[in-house]
Coordinates of C-alpha atoms in Angstrom, one line a residue:
X1 CA -12.5 177.2 191.7
X2 CA -11.4 178.9 195.0
X3 CA -8.7 180.5 195.9
X4 CA -7.4 178.5 198.5
X5 CA -8.4 175.8 196.8
X6 CA -6.3 176.1 193.7
X7 CA -3.3 177.1 195.2
X8 CA -3.4 173.7 197.9
X9 CA -4.1 172.0 194.6
X10 CA -0.5 173.1 193.3
X11 CA 1.4 172.5 195.9
X12 CA 0.0 169.2 195.8
X13 CA 1.1 168.6 192.7
X14 CA 5.3 169.7 192.9
X15 CA 5.3 168.0 195.4
X16 CA 4.5 164.7 193.5
X17 CA 6.9 166.4 191.4
X18 CA 9.3 165.8 194.0
X19 CA 7.7 162.6 195.4
X20 CA 8.1 161.0 191.6
X21 CA 11.7 162.5 191.1
X22 CA 13.1 161.3 194.5
X23 CA 11.5 157.7 194.4
X24 CA 13.1 158.0 190.2
X25 CA 16.2 157.9 191.6
X26 CA 16.5 156.2 194.9
X27 CA 18.7 153.9 195.3
X28 CA 17.6 150.0 195.6
X29 CA 17.3 149.0 198.7
X30 CA 18.2 144.8 199.5
X31 CA 16.2 143.2 200.8
X32 CA 17.6 143.4 204.1
X33 CA 17.1 146.6 204.1
X34 CA 13.2 146.2 202.6
X35 CA 12.7 143.3 205.7
X36 CA 13.9 145.8 208.5
X37 CA 11.3 147.4 210.8
X38 CA 13.6 150.2 210.6
X39 CA 14.1 150.4 207.0
X40 CA 12.8 154.6 206.1
X41 CA 12.4 156.9 203.3
X42 CA 15.2 159.7 203.4
X43 CA 13.3 163.3 202.9
X44 CA 15.9 163.1 200.1
X45 CA 17.5 162.1 197.5
X46 CA 20.5 162.3 195.4
X47 CA 21.3 161.8 191.5
X48 CA 25.1 161.7 190.8
X49 CA 26.0 162.5 187.4
X50 CA 24.8 164.7 184.5
X51 CA 21.7 164.3 183.3
X52 CA 18.6 166.1 182.1
X53 CA 15.0 166.5 184.3
X54 CA 11.8 168.5 182.5
X55 CA 9.2 169.5 185.1
X56 CA 6.0 170.6 182.9
X57 CA 3.7 172.3 185.1
X58 CA 0.3 172.2 186.0
X59 CA -2.8 174.8 184.3
X60 CA -3.1 177.4 185.9
X61 CA 0.5 178.0 187.8
X62 CA 1.4 180.8 185.9
X63 CA 4.6 179.4 184.3
X64 CA 4.6 179.8 180.8
X65 CA 6.5 176.8 180.0
X66 CA 8.1 173.8 180.2
X67 CA 11.9 174.2 182.8
X68 CA 14.8 171.3 181.8
X69 CA 17.6 171.8 183.5
X70 CA 21.3 170.1 184.3
X71 CA 23.7 170.0 187.1
X72 CA 26.6 167.0 187.5
X73 CA 25.0 166.9 191.0
X74 CA 21.0 167.2 191.5
X75 CA 19.5 166.4 195.0
X76 CA 15.5 166.7 195.6
X77 CA 14.9 167.4 198.9
X78 CA 10.8 166.5 200.1
X79 CA 10.2 168.1 203.3
X80 CA 10.9 172.0 201.7
X81 CA 10.0 170.3 197.9
X82 CA 13.3 172.3 197.0
X83 CA 15.9 170.8 194.1
X84 CA 19.3 171.5 194.9
X85 CA 21.4 171.5 191.3
X86 CA 26.2 171.7 191.8
X87 CA 28.8 171.3 189.4
X88 CA 27.7 173.2 185.5
X89 CA 24.5 173.3 186.5
X90 CA 22.3 174.9 183.8
X91 CA 18.3 175.9 183.9
X92 CA 16.7 176.2 180.4
X93 CA 12.9 178.1 180.8
X94 CA 11.5 180.3 177.3
X95 CA 13.9 182.4 176.1
X96 CA 15.9 182.4 178.9
X97 CA 19.3 180.0 180.0
X98 CA 20.8 180.1 183.8
X99 CA 24.6 178.7 184.2
X100 CA 26.0 178.9 188.0
X101 CA 28.1 176.6 190.1
X102 CA 24.7 176.5 192.2
X103 CA 21.3 176.6 192.0
X104 CA 19.0 176.1 194.8
X105 CA 15.4 175.9 193.2
X106 CA 12.2 176.1 195.6
X107 CA 9.0 174.7 193.8
X108 CA 6.6 176.0 196.3
X109 CA 7.7 179.9 195.3
X110 CA 8.3 179.4 191.6
X111 CA 11.8 180.8 192.1
X112 CA 15.4 179.9 192.1
X113 CA 18.4 181.3 193.9
X114 CA 21.9 181.0 191.6
X115 CA 25.1 181.2 193.2
X116 CA 29.3 180.6 192.8
X117 CA 31.6 178.9 194.3
X118 CA 34.5 180.4 196.3
X119 CA 37.9 179.1 194.4
X120 CA 40.5 180.9 196.1
X121 CA 42.0 184.1 197.7
X122 CA 43.4 187.1 195.7
X123 CA 46.4 189.5 197.2
X124 CA 44.4 191.3 199.6
X125 CA 42.8 187.9 201.0
X126 CA 38.8 189.4 199.6
X127 CA 37.3 186.0 198.3
X128 CA 37.4 184.9 194.2
X129 CA 34.2 182.6 192.7
X130 CA 34.4 180.7 190.0
X131 CA 31.0 179.6 188.4
X132 CA 29.7 183.3 188.7
X133 CA 25.2 183.3 188.2
X134 CA 25.1 184.2 184.7
X135 CA 21.4 185.2 182.8
X136 CA 21.7 185.1 179.1
X137 CA 17.7 185.9 176.9
X138 CA 17.2 185.1 173.7
X139 CA 18.7 188.4 171.7
X140 CA 19.9 190.6 174.9
X141 CA 23.1 191.2 176.5
X142 CA 23.7 188.2 179.5
X143 CA 23.3 189.7 183.4
X144 CA 26.3 188.4 185.2
X145 CA 27.3 188.7 189.6
X146 CA 27.2 187.2 192.5
X147 CA 24.0 186.2 193.4
X148 CA 21.1 185.9 191.0
X149 CA 17.6 185.3 191.8
X150 CA 14.8 184.5 189.3
X151 CA 11.4 184.3 189.2
X152 CA 9.4 182.1 186.6
X153 CA 5.5 182.8 187.3
X154 CA 6.4 187.0 187.1
X155 CA 10.0 186.7 185.1
X156 CA 11.6 188.5 187.2
X157 CA 15.2 188.3 187.9
X158 CA 17.3 190.3 190.3
X159 CA 21.3 190.2 190.4
X160 CA 23.7 190.7 193.8
X161 CA 27.1 192.4 192.9
X162 CA 26.0 192.4 189.2
X163 CA 27.2 194.3 185.3
X164 CA 25.9 193.6 182.0
X165 CA 26.1 195.9 178.9
X166 CA 23.8 197.1 177.1
X167 CA 24.4 199.8 173.3
X168 CA 25.5 202.0 173.8
X169 CA 27.4 201.0 176.9
X170 CA 28.0 199.0 180.4
X171 CA 26.3 198.9 183.6
X172 CA 27.2 197.9 187.2
X173 CA 25.8 197.9 190.5
X174 CA 24.8 196.7 193.8
X175 CA 21.7 195.3 193.0
X176 CA 20.1 195.2 189.2
X177 CA 16.4 193.8 189.1
X178 CA 15.3 192.9 185.8
X179 CA 11.3 193.8 185.3
X180 CA 10.0 191.7 182.0
X181 CA 11.8 192.5 178.7
X182 CA 12.7 195.8 178.4
X183 CA 13.5 197.7 182.0
X184 CA 16.4 197.3 184.5
X185 CA 16.9 199.3 187.9
X186 CA 19.5 199.6 189.1
X187 CA 21.0 200.6 192.4
X188 CA 24.4 201.3 193.5
X189 CA 25.7 201.1 190.7
X190 CA 27.1 203.6 187.5
X191 CA 27.2 203.8 183.8
X192 CA 29.6 204.8 180.8
X193 CA 30.2 204.1 177.7
X194 CA 34.5 204.0 178.0
X195 CA 35.4 200.7 175.8
X196 CA 38.1 199.6 179.6
X197 CA 34.1 198.8 181.5
X198 CA 36.1 197.2 184.5
X199 CA 38.0 200.3 184.6
X200 CA 36.5 203.1 182.7
X201 CA 38.3 206.7 182.7
X202 CA 35.0 208.4 183.2
X203 CA 31.3 207.0 184.0
X204 CA 27.8 208.7 185.8
X205 CA 27.5 207.3 189.1
X206 CA 24.0 206.6 191.1
X207 CA 22.2 206.2 193.8
X208 CA 19.3 204.4 191.5
X209 CA 18.8 203.7 187.6
X210 CA 16.2 203.3 185.6
X211 CA 16.7 201.8 182.5
X212 CA 15.2 200.7 178.9
X213 CA 16.0 198.8 176.4
X214 CA 16.7 200.9 173.3
X215 CA 15.7 203.8 174.4
X216 CA 15.8 206.1 177.7
X217 CA 17.8 205.7 181.0
X218 CA 16.4 207.7 183.8
X219 CA 19.1 208.5 186.9
X220 CA 18.8 210.1 190.5
X221 CA 20.9 211.8 191.5
X222 CA 24.1 211.7 188.7
X223 CA 28.3 212.5 189.5
X224 CA 29.8 212.3 186.2
X225 CA 33.8 211.3 187.8
X226 CA 36.9 210.9 185.2
X227 CA 39.6 209.2 186.6
X228 CA 37.8 208.6 189.3
X229 CA 37.7 211.6 190.7
X230 CA 34.0 214.4 190.5
X231 CA 32.9 216.4 189.0
X232 CA 29.9 217.9 188.5
X233 CA 26.7 216.4 190.0
X234 CA 22.4 216.9 189.5
X235 CA 19.9 215.2 191.1
X236 CA 18.2 213.9 187.6
X237 CA 18.7 213.3 184.2
X238 CA 17.8 211.0 181.3
X239 CA 20.5 209.1 179.0
X240 CA 19.3 208.1 175.5
X241 CA 19.8 205.8 174.3
X242 CA 18.8 205.2 170.9
X243 CA 21.8 205.4 168.7
X244 CA 24.1 202.9 168.4
X245 CA 27.4 202.0 170.8
X246 CA 30.2 205.2 171.3
X247 CA 32.6 205.8 172.9
X248 CA 32.9 209.3 174.4
X249 CA 30.5 210.2 176.8
X250 CA 26.7 211.0 176.1
X251 CA 26.1 213.7 177.4
X252 CA 22.3 214.0 179.6
X253 CA 19.1 215.4 179.2
X254 CA 18.9 217.5 182.8
X255 CA 15.5 218.1 183.9
X256 CA 12.0 217.2 181.7
X257 CA 13.5 218.7 178.4
X258 CA 16.3 219.9 176.9
X259 CA 15.6 223.9 177.5
X260 CA 15.3 222.3 181.6
X261 CA 18.4 222.1 184.7

């Protein structure tokens, strides 16, 4: 089968799924509405109850298993083939569980975006959110942030203003991208082994970090901060992550080996 035909067939499959879901949950029309020539099938339908849905992907879609999702309200949109979850939203896919206040699923792109919702403002007038997205994978530390994007087909996620903890430390970043099960790419963030993860006594700040789970973290450039004061900076550093949790400063290797730098 040619690629164009396969893509078209997959698109028709998702459209059929969306149509079936919408028709299943549409409020039945009264007899008078059914007889009216002006009655039309809406392009969306809402489910105002907490319910479980299971979607089984078509063969060749690139999605490895069924997608289960719950929410207080589920809205199907037929025009753009999307599903919108609101209120205690939850998705399970393979060994991954995602929770958030809101989740938007795009069936054409096999992707989703999860958000928190503003609850109040702090003393400085900044928004305070609730229901922030939390992505958990079996056997791994959760990743959370203001906004989370996930691609079912490629098993890749991206978190805006994200945070996670992986032995031996804690990570924060303006953007955190997870590729596969063992690699994180962190932009404009920091790494610390201080137990005060929100206000650490010391941390290494870096524009770009690549973290390989239980192996090493590579950062460039790197600046060590103590009590929020920059102490020294280097263009490139490697941190070993093979040992367990530690509360002291991990001294990195500068350059390509312990003799460099």
